[in-house]
Short mmCIF file of C-alpha atoms in Angstrom, two decimals:
data_model
loop_
_atom_site.label_atom_id
_atom_site.label_comp_id
_atom_site.label_asym_id
_atom_site.label_seq_id
_atom_site.Cartn_x
_atom_site.Cartn_y
_atom_site.Cartn_z
CA GLY A 30 -20.05 8.94 33.63
CA GLU A 31 -19.58 6.08 32.21
CA ILE A 32 -16.10 4.47 31.11
CA TYR A 33 -16.32 3.21 27.44
CA GLU A 34 -14.73 0.07 27.41
CA GLY A 35 -14.65 -0.28 23.49
CA GLU A 36 -11.96 -0.09 21.23
CA ILE A 37 -10.94 3.63 21.12
CA THR A 38 -12.32 3.97 18.02
CA HIS A 39 -15.36 2.42 17.97
CA GLY A 40 -14.85 0.12 15.97
CA ARG A 41 -13.98 2.09 13.21
CA LYS A 42 -10.68 1.68 11.31
CA TYR A 43 -8.04 3.47 10.02
CA THR A 44 -6.11 3.79 7.13
CA GLU A 45 -2.11 5.06 7.45
CA ASP A 46 -3.32 7.77 5.02
CA GLU A 47 -5.79 9.30 6.91
CA LEU A 48 -3.20 10.22 10.34
CA TRP A 49 -0.62 10.76 8.16
CA ASP A 50 -3.57 14.15 6.68
CA ASN A 51 -4.47 14.44 10.02
CA TYR A 52 -1.00 15.03 11.35
CA ALA A 53 0.06 17.71 8.05
CA TYR A 54 -3.25 18.99 9.06
CA MET A 55 -2.89 19.42 13.09
CA ILE A 56 1.04 19.97 12.42
CA GLN A 57 0.98 23.03 10.09
CA GLN A 58 -1.64 24.46 12.72
CA ILE A 59 -0.20 24.35 15.55
CA ALA A 60 3.18 24.00 13.96
CA PRO A 61 3.50 28.65 12.98
CA VAL A 62 2.37 29.00 16.35
CA ALA A 63 5.09 27.09 18.02
CA GLU A 64 7.36 28.69 16.80
CA GLU A 65 6.28 32.37 16.96
CA GLU A 66 6.62 31.37 21.21
CA GLY A 67 9.51 29.37 20.89
CA VAL A 68 7.47 26.24 21.83
CA TYR A 69 9.61 23.03 20.61
CA ILE A 70 6.86 20.34 19.18
CA GLY A 71 8.74 16.88 19.96
CA ILE A 72 7.47 12.63 19.01
CA HIS A 73 7.60 10.49 20.51
CA PRO A 74 8.79 6.80 19.06
CA ASP A 75 5.32 3.83 18.96
CA ASP A 76 6.12 2.50 22.75
CA PRO A 77 6.78 -0.54 22.01
CA PRO A 78 6.34 -0.96 18.02
CA VAL A 79 3.09 -3.48 17.17
CA TYR A 80 0.77 -3.23 14.35
CA PRO A 81 -2.51 -1.91 14.04
CA LEU A 82 -3.28 -1.37 17.81
CA GLY A 83 -7.41 -0.65 18.61
CA GLY A 84 -8.01 0.31 15.12
CA ILE A 85 -5.37 2.05 14.29
CA PRO A 86 -2.12 1.55 12.68
CA ARG A 87 0.78 2.30 13.80
CA CYS A 88 2.60 3.30 10.93
CA MET A 89 4.04 7.24 12.37
CA PHE A 90 6.78 6.56 15.41
CA GLY A 91 7.34 2.86 14.76
CA ASN A 92 10.60 3.50 12.51
CA PHE A 93 13.28 6.04 10.73
CA SER A 94 10.89 6.70 7.50
CA GLY A 95 7.61 8.03 9.16
CA TYR A 96 10.43 10.81 11.59
CA LYS A 97 11.32 10.97 7.93
CA THR A 98 7.32 12.20 6.86
CA ALA A 99 6.04 14.02 9.63
CA MET A 100 9.82 15.70 8.99
CA GLU A 101 8.71 16.83 5.67
CA ILE A 102 5.60 17.59 6.46
CA ALA A 103 6.17 20.18 9.36
CA ASP A 104 9.68 21.38 7.54
CA SER A 105 10.45 22.71 11.67
CA PRO A 106 12.13 23.38 14.35
#
């Protein structure tokens, strides 16, 4: 196969709002299923917390505010 060596977003720049909207959609779909099955979903901090990386803002898990927002979106154990 071919190896893609460009930016991971193929040159597209994403906004923080788009990332949070996508996160909200994803986590609201999988959290109930994970809870039913006894699966815990973990969040790993941005490591290192750089900004932005490959066209993707690093706004989500690089600070306490990001974790707080994530927990507010999916209030799940």
